[in-house]
Coordinates of C-alpha atoms in Angstrom, one line a residue:
Chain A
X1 CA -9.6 -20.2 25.9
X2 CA -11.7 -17.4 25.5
X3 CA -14.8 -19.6 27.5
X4 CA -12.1 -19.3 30.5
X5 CA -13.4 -15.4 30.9
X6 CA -16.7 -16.3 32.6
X7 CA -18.9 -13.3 34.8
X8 CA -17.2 -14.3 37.9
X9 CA -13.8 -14.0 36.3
X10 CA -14.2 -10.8 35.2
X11 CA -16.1 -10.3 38.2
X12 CA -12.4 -11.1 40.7
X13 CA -10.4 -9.4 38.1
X14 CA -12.3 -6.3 38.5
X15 CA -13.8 -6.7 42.0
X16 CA -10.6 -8.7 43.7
X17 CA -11.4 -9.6 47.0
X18 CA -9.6 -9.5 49.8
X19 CA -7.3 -7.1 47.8
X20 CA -5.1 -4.8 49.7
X21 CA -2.7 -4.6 52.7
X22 CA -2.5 -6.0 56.3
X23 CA -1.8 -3.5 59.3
X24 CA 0.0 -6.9 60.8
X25 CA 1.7 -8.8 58.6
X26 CA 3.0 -12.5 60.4
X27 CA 4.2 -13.9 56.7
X28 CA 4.0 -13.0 53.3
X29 CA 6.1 -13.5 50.0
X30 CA 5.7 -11.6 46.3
X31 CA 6.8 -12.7 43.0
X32 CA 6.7 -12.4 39.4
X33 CA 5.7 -14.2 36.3
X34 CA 8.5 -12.8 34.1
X35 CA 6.0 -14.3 31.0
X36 CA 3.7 -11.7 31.5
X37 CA 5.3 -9.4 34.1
X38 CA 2.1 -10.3 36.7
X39 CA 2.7 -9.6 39.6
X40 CA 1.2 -10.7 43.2
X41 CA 2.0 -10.2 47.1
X42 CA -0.1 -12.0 49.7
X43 CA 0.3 -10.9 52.9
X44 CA -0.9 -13.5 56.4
X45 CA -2.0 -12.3 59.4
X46 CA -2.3 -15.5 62.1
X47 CA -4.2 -16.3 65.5
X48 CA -3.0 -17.1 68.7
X49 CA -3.6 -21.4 67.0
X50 CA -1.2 -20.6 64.2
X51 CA -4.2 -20.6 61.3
X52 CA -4.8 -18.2 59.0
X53 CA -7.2 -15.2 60.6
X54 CA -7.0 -12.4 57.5
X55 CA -5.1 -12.4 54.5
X56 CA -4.5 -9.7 51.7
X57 CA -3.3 -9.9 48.4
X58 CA -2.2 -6.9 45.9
X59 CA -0.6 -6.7 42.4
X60 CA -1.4 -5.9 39.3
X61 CA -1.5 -7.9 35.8
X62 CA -3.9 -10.7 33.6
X63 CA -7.5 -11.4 34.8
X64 CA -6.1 -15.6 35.0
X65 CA -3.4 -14.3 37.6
X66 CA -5.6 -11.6 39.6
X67 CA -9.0 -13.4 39.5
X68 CA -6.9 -16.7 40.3
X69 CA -5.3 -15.2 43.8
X70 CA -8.4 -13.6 44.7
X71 CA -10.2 -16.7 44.4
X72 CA -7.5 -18.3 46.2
X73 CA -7.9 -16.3 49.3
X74 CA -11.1 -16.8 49.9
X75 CA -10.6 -20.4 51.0
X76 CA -7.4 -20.5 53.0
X77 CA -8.9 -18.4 56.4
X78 CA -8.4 -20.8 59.5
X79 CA -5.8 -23.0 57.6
X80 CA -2.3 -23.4 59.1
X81 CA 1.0 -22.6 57.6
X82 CA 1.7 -26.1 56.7
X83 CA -1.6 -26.7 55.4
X84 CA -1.2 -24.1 53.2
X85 CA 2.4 -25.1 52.1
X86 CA 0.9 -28.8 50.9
X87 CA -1.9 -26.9 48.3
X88 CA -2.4 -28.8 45.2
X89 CA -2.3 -26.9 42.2
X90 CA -6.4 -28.1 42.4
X91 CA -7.0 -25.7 45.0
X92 CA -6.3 -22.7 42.1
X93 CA -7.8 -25.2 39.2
X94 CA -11.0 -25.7 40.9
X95 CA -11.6 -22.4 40.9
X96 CA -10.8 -21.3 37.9
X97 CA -12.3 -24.3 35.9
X98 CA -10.5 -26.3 32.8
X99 CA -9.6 -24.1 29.4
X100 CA -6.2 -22.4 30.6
X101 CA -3.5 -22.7 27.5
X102 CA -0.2 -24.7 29.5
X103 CA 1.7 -21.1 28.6
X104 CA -1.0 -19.8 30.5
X105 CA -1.1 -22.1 32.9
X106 CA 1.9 -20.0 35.3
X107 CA -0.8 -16.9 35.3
X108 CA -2.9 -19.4 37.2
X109 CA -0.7 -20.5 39.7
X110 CA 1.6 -17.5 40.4
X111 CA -1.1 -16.5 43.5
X112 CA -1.0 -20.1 44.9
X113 CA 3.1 -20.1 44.1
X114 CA 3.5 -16.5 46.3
X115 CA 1.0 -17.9 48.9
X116 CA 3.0 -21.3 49.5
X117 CA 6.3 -19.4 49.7
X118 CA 4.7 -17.2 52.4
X119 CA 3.8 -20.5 53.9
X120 CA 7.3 -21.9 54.1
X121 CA 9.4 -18.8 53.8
X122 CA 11.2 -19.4 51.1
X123 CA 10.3 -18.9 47.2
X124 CA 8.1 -22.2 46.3
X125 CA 8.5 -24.1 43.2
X126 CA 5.5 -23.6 40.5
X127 CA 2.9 -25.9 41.3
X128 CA 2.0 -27.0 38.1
X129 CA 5.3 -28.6 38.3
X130 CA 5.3 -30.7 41.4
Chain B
X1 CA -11.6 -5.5 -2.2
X2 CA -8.6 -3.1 -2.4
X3 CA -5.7 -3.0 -4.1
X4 CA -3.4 -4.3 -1.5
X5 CA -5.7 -7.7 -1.1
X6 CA -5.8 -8.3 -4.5
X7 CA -2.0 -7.7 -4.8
X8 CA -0.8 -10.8 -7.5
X9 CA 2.5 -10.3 -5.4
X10 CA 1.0 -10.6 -2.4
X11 CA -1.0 -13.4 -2.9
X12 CA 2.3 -15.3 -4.3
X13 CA 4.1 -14.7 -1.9
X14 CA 1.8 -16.4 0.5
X15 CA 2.1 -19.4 -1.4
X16 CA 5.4 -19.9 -1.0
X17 CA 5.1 -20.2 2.9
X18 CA 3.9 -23.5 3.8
X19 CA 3.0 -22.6 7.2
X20 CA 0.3 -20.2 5.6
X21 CA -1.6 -22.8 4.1
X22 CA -2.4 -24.8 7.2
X23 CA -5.3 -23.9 9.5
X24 CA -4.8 -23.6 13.5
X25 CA -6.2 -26.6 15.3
X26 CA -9.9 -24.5 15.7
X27 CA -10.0 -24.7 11.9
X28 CA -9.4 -20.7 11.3
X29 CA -7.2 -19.0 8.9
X30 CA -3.4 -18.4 10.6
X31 CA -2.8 -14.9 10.7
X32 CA 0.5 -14.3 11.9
X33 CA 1.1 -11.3 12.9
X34 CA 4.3 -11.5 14.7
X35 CA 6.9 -11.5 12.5
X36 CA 8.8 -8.9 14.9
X37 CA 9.6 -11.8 17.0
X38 CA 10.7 -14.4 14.0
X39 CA 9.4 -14.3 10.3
X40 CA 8.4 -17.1 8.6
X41 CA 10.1 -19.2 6.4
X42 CA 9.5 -19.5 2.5
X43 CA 9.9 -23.2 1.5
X44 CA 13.0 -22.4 -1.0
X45 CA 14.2 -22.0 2.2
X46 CA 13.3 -25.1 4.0
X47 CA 14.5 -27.1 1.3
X48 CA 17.9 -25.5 1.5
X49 CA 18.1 -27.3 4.9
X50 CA 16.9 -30.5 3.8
X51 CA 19.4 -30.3 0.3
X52 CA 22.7 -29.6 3.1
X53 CA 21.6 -32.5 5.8
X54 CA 20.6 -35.0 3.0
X55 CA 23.4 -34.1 0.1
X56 CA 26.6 -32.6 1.4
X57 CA 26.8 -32.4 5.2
X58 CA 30.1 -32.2 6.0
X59 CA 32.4 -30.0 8.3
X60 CA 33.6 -27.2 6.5
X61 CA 37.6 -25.4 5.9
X62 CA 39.3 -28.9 6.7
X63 CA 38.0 -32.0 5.0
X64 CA 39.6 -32.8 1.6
X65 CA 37.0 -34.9 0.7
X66 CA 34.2 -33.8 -1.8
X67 CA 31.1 -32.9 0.4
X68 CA 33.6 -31.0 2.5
X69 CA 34.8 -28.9 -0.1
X70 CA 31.1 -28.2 -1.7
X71 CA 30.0 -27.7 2.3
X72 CA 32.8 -24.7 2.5
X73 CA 32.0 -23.4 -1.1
X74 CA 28.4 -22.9 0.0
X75 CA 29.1 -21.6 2.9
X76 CA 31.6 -19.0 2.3
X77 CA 29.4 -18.0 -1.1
X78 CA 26.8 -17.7 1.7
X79 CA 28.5 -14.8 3.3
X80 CA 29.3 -13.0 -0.5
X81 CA 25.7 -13.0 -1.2
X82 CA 25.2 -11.8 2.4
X83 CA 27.8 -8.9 2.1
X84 CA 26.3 -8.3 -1.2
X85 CA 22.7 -8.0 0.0
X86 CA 23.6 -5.6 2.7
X87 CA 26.2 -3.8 0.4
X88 CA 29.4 -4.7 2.6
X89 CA 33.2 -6.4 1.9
X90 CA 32.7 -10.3 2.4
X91 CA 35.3 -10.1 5.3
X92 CA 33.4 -7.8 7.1
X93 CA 30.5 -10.4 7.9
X94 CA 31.1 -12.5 10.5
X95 CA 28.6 -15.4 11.6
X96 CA 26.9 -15.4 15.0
X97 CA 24.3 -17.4 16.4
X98 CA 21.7 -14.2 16.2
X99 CA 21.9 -10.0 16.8
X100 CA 22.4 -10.4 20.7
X101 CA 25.7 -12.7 20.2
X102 CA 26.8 -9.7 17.6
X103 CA 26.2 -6.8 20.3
X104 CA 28.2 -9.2 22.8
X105 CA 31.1 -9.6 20.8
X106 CA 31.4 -6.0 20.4
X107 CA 30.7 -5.0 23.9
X108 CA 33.2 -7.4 24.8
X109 CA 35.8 -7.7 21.9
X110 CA 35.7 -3.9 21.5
X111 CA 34.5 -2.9 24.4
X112 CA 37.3 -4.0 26.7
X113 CA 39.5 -2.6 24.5
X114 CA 38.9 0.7 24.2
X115 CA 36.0 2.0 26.8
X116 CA 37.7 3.3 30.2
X117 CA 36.8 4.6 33.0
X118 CA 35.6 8.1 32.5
X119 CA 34.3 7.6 29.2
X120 CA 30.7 7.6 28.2
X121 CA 28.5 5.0 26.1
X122 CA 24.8 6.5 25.1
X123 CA 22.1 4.6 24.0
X124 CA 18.2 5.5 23.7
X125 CA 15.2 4.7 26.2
X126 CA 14.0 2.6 23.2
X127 CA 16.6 -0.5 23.3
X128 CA 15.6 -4.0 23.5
X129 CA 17.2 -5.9 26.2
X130 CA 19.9 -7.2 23.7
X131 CA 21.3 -4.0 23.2
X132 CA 21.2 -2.3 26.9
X133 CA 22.3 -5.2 28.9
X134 CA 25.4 -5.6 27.3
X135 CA 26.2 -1.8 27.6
X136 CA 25.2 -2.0 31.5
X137 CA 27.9 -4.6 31.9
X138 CA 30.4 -2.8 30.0
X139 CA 29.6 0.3 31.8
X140 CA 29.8 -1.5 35.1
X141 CA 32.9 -3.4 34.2
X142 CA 35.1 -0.5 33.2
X143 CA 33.6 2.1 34.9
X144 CA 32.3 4.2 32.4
X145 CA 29.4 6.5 32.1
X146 CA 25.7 5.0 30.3
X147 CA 24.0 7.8 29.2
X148 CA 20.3 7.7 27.7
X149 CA 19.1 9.5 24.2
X150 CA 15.5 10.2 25.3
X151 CA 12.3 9.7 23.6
X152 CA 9.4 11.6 23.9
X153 CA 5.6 10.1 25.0
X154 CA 4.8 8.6 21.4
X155 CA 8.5 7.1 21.5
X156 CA 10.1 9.3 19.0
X157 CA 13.8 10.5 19.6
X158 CA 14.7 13.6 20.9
X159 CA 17.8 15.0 19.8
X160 CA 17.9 18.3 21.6
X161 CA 20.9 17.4 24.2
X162 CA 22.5 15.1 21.7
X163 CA 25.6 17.3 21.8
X164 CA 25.6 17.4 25.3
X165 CA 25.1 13.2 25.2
X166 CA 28.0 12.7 22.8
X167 CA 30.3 14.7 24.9
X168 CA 33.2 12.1 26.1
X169 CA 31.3 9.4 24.4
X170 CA 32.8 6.4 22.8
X171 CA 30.0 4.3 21.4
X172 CA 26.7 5.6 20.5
X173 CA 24.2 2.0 20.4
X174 CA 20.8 2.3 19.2
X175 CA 18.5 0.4 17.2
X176 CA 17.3 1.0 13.8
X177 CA 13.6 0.2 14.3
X178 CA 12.1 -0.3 17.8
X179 CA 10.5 -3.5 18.1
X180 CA 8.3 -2.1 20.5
X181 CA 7.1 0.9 19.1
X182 CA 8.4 0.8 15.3
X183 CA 9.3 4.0 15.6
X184 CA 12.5 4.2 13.2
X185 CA 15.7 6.0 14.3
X186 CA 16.9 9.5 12.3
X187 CA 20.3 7.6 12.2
X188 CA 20.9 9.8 9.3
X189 CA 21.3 12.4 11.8
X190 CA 22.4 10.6 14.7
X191 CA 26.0 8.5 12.9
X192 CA 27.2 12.2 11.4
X193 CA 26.6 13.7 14.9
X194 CA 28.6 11.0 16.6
X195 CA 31.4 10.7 14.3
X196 CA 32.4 14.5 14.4
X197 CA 32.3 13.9 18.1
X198 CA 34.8 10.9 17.9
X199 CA 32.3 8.7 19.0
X200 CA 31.6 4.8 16.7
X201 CA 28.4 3.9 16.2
X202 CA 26.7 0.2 16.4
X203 CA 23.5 0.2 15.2
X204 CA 20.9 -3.0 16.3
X205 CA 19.5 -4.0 12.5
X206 CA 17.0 -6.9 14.1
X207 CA 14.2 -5.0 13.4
X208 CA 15.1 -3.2 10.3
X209 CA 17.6 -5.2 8.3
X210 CA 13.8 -7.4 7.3
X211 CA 12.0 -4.7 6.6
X212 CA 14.1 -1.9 4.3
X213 CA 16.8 -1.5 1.9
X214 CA 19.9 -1.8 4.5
X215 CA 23.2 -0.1 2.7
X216 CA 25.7 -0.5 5.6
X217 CA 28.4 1.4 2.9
X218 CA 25.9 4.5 2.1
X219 CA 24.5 4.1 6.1
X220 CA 28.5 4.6 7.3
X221 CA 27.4 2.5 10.9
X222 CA 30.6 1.3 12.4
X223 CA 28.7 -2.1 14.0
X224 CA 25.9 -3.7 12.5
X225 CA 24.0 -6.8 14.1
X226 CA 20.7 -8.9 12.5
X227 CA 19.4 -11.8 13.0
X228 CA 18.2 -14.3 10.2
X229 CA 15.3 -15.8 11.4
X230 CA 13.5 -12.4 11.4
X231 CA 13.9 -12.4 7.4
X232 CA 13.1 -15.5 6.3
X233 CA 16.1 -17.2 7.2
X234 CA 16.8 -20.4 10.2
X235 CA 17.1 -19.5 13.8
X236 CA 20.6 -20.0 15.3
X237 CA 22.6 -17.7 13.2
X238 CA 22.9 -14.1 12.7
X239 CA 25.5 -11.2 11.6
X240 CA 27.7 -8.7 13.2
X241 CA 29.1 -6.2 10.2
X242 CA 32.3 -4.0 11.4
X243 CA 34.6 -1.7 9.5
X244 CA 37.1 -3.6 8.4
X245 CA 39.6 -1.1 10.5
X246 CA 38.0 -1.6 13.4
X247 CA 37.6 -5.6 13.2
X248 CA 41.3 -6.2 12.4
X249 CA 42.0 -4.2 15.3
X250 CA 40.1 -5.7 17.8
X251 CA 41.0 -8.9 20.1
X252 CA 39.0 -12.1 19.0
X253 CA 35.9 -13.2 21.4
X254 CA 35.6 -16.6 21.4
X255 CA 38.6 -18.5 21.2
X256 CA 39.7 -22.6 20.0
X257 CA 39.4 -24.1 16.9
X258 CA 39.0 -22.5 13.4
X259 CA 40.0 -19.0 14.7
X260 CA 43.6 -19.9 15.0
X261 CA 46.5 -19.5 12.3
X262 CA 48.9 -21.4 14.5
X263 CA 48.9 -23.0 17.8
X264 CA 51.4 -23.6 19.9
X265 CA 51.7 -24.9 23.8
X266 CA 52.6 -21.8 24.9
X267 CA 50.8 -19.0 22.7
X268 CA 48.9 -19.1 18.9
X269 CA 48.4 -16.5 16.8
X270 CA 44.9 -16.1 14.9
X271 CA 43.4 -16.4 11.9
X272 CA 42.4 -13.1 9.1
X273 CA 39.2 -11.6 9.2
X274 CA 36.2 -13.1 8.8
X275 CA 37.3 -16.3 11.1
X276 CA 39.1 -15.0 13.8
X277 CA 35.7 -14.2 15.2
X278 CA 34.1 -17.5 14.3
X279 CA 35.6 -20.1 17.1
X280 CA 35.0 -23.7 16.7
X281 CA 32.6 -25.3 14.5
X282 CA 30.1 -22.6 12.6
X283 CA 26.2 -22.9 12.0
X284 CA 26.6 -24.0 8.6
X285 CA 23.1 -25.6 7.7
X286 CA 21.6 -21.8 8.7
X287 CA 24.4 -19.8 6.9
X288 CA 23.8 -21.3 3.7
X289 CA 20.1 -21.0 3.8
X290 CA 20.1 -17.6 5.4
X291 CA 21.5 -17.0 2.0
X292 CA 18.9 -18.7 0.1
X293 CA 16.2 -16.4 2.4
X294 CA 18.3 -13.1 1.5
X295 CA 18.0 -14.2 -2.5
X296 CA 14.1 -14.9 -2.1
X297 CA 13.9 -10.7 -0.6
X298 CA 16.2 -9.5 -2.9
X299 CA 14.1 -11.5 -5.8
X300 CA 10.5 -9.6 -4.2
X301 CA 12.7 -6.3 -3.9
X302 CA 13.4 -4.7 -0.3
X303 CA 12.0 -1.4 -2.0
X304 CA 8.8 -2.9 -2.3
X305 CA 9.2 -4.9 1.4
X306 CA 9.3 -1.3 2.7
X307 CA 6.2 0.0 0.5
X308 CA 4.2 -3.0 1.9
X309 CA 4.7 -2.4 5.3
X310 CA 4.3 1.4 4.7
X311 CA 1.0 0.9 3.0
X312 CA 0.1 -2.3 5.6
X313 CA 1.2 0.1 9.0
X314 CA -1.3 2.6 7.5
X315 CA -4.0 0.8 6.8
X316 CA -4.1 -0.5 10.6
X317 CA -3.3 2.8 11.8
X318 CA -6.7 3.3 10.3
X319 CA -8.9 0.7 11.2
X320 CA -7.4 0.3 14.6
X321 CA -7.9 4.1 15.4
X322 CA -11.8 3.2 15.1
X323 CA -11.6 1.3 17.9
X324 CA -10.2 4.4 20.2
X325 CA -13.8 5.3 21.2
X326 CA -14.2 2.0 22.8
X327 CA -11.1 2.2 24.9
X328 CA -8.4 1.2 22.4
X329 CA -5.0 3.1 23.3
X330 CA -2.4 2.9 20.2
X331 CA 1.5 3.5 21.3
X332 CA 4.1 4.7 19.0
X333 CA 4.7 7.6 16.0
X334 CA 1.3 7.1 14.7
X335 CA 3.2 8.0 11.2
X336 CA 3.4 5.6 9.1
X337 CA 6.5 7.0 7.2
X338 CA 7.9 7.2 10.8
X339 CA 7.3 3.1 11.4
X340 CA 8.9 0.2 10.7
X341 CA 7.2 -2.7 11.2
X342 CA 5.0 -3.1 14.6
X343 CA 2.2 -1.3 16.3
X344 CA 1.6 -1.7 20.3
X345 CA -1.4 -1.0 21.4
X346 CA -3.9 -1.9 24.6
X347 CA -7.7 -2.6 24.9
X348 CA -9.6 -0.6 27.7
X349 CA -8.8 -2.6 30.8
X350 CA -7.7 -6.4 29.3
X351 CA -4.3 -7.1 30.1
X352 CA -2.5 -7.5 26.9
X353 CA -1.9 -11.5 27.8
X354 CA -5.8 -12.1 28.2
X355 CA -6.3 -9.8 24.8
X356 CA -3.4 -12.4 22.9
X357 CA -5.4 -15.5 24.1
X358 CA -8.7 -14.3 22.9
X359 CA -7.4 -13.5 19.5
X360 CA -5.6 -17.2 19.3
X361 CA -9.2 -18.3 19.6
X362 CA -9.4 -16.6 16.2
X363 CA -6.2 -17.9 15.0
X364 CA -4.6 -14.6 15.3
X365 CA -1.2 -14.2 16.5
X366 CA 0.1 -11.3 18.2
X367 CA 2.9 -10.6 21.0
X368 CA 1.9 -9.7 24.4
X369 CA 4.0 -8.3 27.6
X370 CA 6.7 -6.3 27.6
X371 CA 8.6 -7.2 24.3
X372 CA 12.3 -7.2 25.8
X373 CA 11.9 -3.6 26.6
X374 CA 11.0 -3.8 30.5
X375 CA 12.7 0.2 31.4
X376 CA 10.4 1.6 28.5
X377 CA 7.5 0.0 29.7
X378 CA 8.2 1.3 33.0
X379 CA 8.9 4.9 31.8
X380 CA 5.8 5.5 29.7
X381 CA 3.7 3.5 32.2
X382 CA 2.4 0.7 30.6
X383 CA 2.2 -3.2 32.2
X384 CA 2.1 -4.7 28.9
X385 CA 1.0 -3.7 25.3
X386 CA -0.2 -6.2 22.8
X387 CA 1.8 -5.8 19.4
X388 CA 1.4 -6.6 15.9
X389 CA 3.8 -6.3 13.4
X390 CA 3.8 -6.8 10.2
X391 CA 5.6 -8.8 7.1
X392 CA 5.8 -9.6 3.2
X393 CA 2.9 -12.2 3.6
X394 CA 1.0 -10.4 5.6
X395 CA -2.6 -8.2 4.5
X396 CA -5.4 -5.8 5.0
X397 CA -7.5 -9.3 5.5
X398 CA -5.4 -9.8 8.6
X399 CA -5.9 -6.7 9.6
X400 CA -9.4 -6.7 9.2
X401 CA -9.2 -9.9 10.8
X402 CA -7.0 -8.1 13.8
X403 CA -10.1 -5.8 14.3
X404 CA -12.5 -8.2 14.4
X405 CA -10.9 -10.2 17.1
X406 CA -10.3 -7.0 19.3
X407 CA -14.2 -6.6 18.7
X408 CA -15.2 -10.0 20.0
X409 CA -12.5 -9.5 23.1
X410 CA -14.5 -6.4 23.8
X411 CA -17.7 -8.9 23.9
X412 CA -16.0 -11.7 25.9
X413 CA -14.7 -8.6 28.5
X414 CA -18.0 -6.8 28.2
X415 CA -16.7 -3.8 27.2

């Protein structure tokens, strides 16, 4: 576990990109991990084609969850809603590599979890659990 | 090597813990160090399990037949040497499955009894969930007032208003030892206080009834809830003490089988203290061994339990505070005469979760997040702490060993 915190985990934890809010917000969704008490918002803003132009996150909690969701956005810009709402959990695991504890596992996904239920408009299920 | 490590005691007391002999699947040492959240178990008690399921299991207070009557015997002797340890009447101990069922039969039992609209119920800013929820639904249910006994930024009571607080109060509820913070309650103060106001007092013994001498006759509590499984004892069962006054008074909670004296279609009428609270089938494995855990403390000596601690919660008050310069922040009275049995504590800016997982690496088990204590959290500002509390089995080794792995999660964050 402890050769999960590579550089350019630490690096999202502490430098998250795309961290902040949207002045137009066309979906977004927050939840918790009740495990840890992480917490994340993403926020979508849209084109005119229905994909994914800008997206924000914020929250606050473990360098998994954090550095996870600001890997995450960084490769959903110009996908559409329903694209986004049929992410394997692979799209977080690929990112963040093997060596995340199954406890820890839900610190991984909660990004993905909040992204999908902006996606569909509802609160997703976890993804590990699909 | 100090004193402590080389404790005879100690180191006898470790080997009657089977869990402590076996390494963590990385090879390393176990050094458990959150006993707050469940103790382990000595094997005198695991073998009290194994004796009831493999010698005399058998459904107790009905059966005729010999296991049946040894199974009652050694259950009802488990609730004498229970009363005994904690210096109460036998019929004042009634079984529950763990503290939280206790504070729910007295919030409901009691609590719809006598609380009213208008009336208060005060508890502090330190309670665990298990002893706030159940006061929020009371409060919401009958319409009476929750009021708060503050604590200050270190988490120590502050007794300034308290006359104010107890003012049209019914209950006072408040925990013996924080399991957040350690910090223990002046309850010495606080019970005369409330009683001169007219007010009961239940007092929340998870976190203490382990860790000191508990008298419940010299400590004059009106309520009194533990768990086992936090003193060497099974999960699954646990105590609620009440006066005797009070418990013969008060409506039963659960209702069926056992708690009856005689049923008919229409109405029934219940059974004496202890049973009327103790509805259908009771944990009777647990009970029995829960008394074999209470004889195993009472043989090391609950004197010397507290000593331990005292001398353990010290010791990492010391070493920890070395690690201040480097961003470690350290929550709670700071005292160790003022502590039960945990420390919280954070690590520059690792979240407490990523600061548990490194020390796992290590074999080093602490608690991480928000310890059942989510409005305290929020009121002194803190996402998470990482905590480590302390036990019988437990010493300056692991705490050296605690240090070490806050060290080497100072590399792996690059602090």
């Amino acid at each position: 576990m402890d050769d999960f915190y590579r550089d350019y985990i630490l690096d999202h934890y502490r430098n998250p990109r795309n961290f902040g809010k949207l002045d137009r917000v066309d979906a977004s969704a927050e939840d918790l991990n009740p495990l840890c008490g992480d917490q994340i918002r993403m926020e979508l803003k849209l084109n005119n084609r229905g994909q994914v132009e800008d997206v924000k996150f914020s929250g606050k909690g473990c360098a998994i969850s954090q550095a996870s969701a600001s890997m995450l956005t960084e490769s959903i810009k110009g996908k559409s809603l329903s694209e986004i709402a049929k992410l394997p959990k692979e799209a977080v695991l690929e990112n963040v590599g093997i060596g995340i504890s199954p406890t820890r596992m839900k610190c991984a996904m909660l990004g993905l979890k909040v992204l999908k239920s902006a996606a569909i408009g509802e609160l997703a299920a976890w993804p590990d659990e699909n | 090597m100090s004193v402590l490590t080389a404790d005879a005691k100690v180191r006898r007391i470790i080997a009657d813990f089977p869990i402590l002999q076996r390494p963590t699947s990385r090879g390393k040492r176990l050094v458990y160090l959150d006993s707050a959240a469940t103790s382990q178990k000595p094997q005198v008690v695991i073998d009290s399990l194994v004796e009831y399921y493999s010698q005399y299991n058998a459904n107790i207070h009905r059966g005729v037949y010999e296991i049946a009557e040894r199974a009652t015997a050694a259950f009802e002797k488990a609730r004498e040497t229970v009363a005994a340890f904690f210096n109460a009447q036998t019929q004042e101990i009634i079984w529950t499955r763990n503290t939280t069922e206790a504070i729910n039969l007295v919030s409901h039992s009691w609590g719809q009894q006598n609380v009213r609209r208008g009336d208060a119920i005060l508890v502090t800013q330190l309670e665990h969930h298990s002893n706030l929820v159940p006061w929020q639904v009371l409060a919401e249910t009958t319409g009476a007032e929750l009021r708060f006994i503050p604590v200050d930024d270190r988490g120590v009571h502050v007794l300034d208003n308290i006359d104010a607080l107890l003012d049209g109060c019914k209950l006072v509820a408040l925990s013996q030892v924080s399991n957040s913070l350690g910090t223990i309650a002046p309850l010495d103060t606080i019970i005369p206080r409330a009683h001169a106001a007219g007010a009961l007092v239940m007092v929340d013994g998870a976190q203490a009834a382990p860790n000191m001498p508990v008298d419940l006759k010299a400590l004059d509590a009106d309520f009194y809830a533990l768990s086992a499984h936090k003193m060497c004892g099974p999960t699954g069962i646990g105590v609620l003490y009440g006066k005797r006054e009070l418990l013969e008074a008060m409506p039963p909670f659960l209702t069926g089988g056992d708690m009856i004296r005689k049923v008919e279609y229409a109405k029934s009428t219940y059974n004496d203290l202890p049973w009327k609270f103790e509805a259908g089938t009771s944990n009777v494995a647990d009970a029995i061994a829960f008394a074999v855990a209470v004889e195993y403390l009472n043989g090391i000596g609950m004197e010397w339990v507290r000593e331990h601690e005292r001398q353990l919660v010290g010791y990492a008050l010391d070493r920890l505070q070395t690690l201040e310069e480097r961003g470690l922040s350290i929550y709670g009275p700071r005292d160790p005469d003022r502590i039960g049995d945990v420390i919280s504590f954070n690590f520059g800016d690792v979240h407490s979760h990523d600061l548990a997982s490194i020390l796992d690496t290590e074999g080093i088990c602490v608690r991480a997040g928000h310890h059942c204590t989510m409005p305290l959290m929020e009121k002194m500002g803190w996402p998470a702490t990482a905590r480590a509390s302390f036990y019988i089995y437990n010493t300056e080794e692991d705490i050296d060993a605690l240090v070490t792995g806050i060290e080497k999660a100072a590399r792996v964050f690059k602090i």
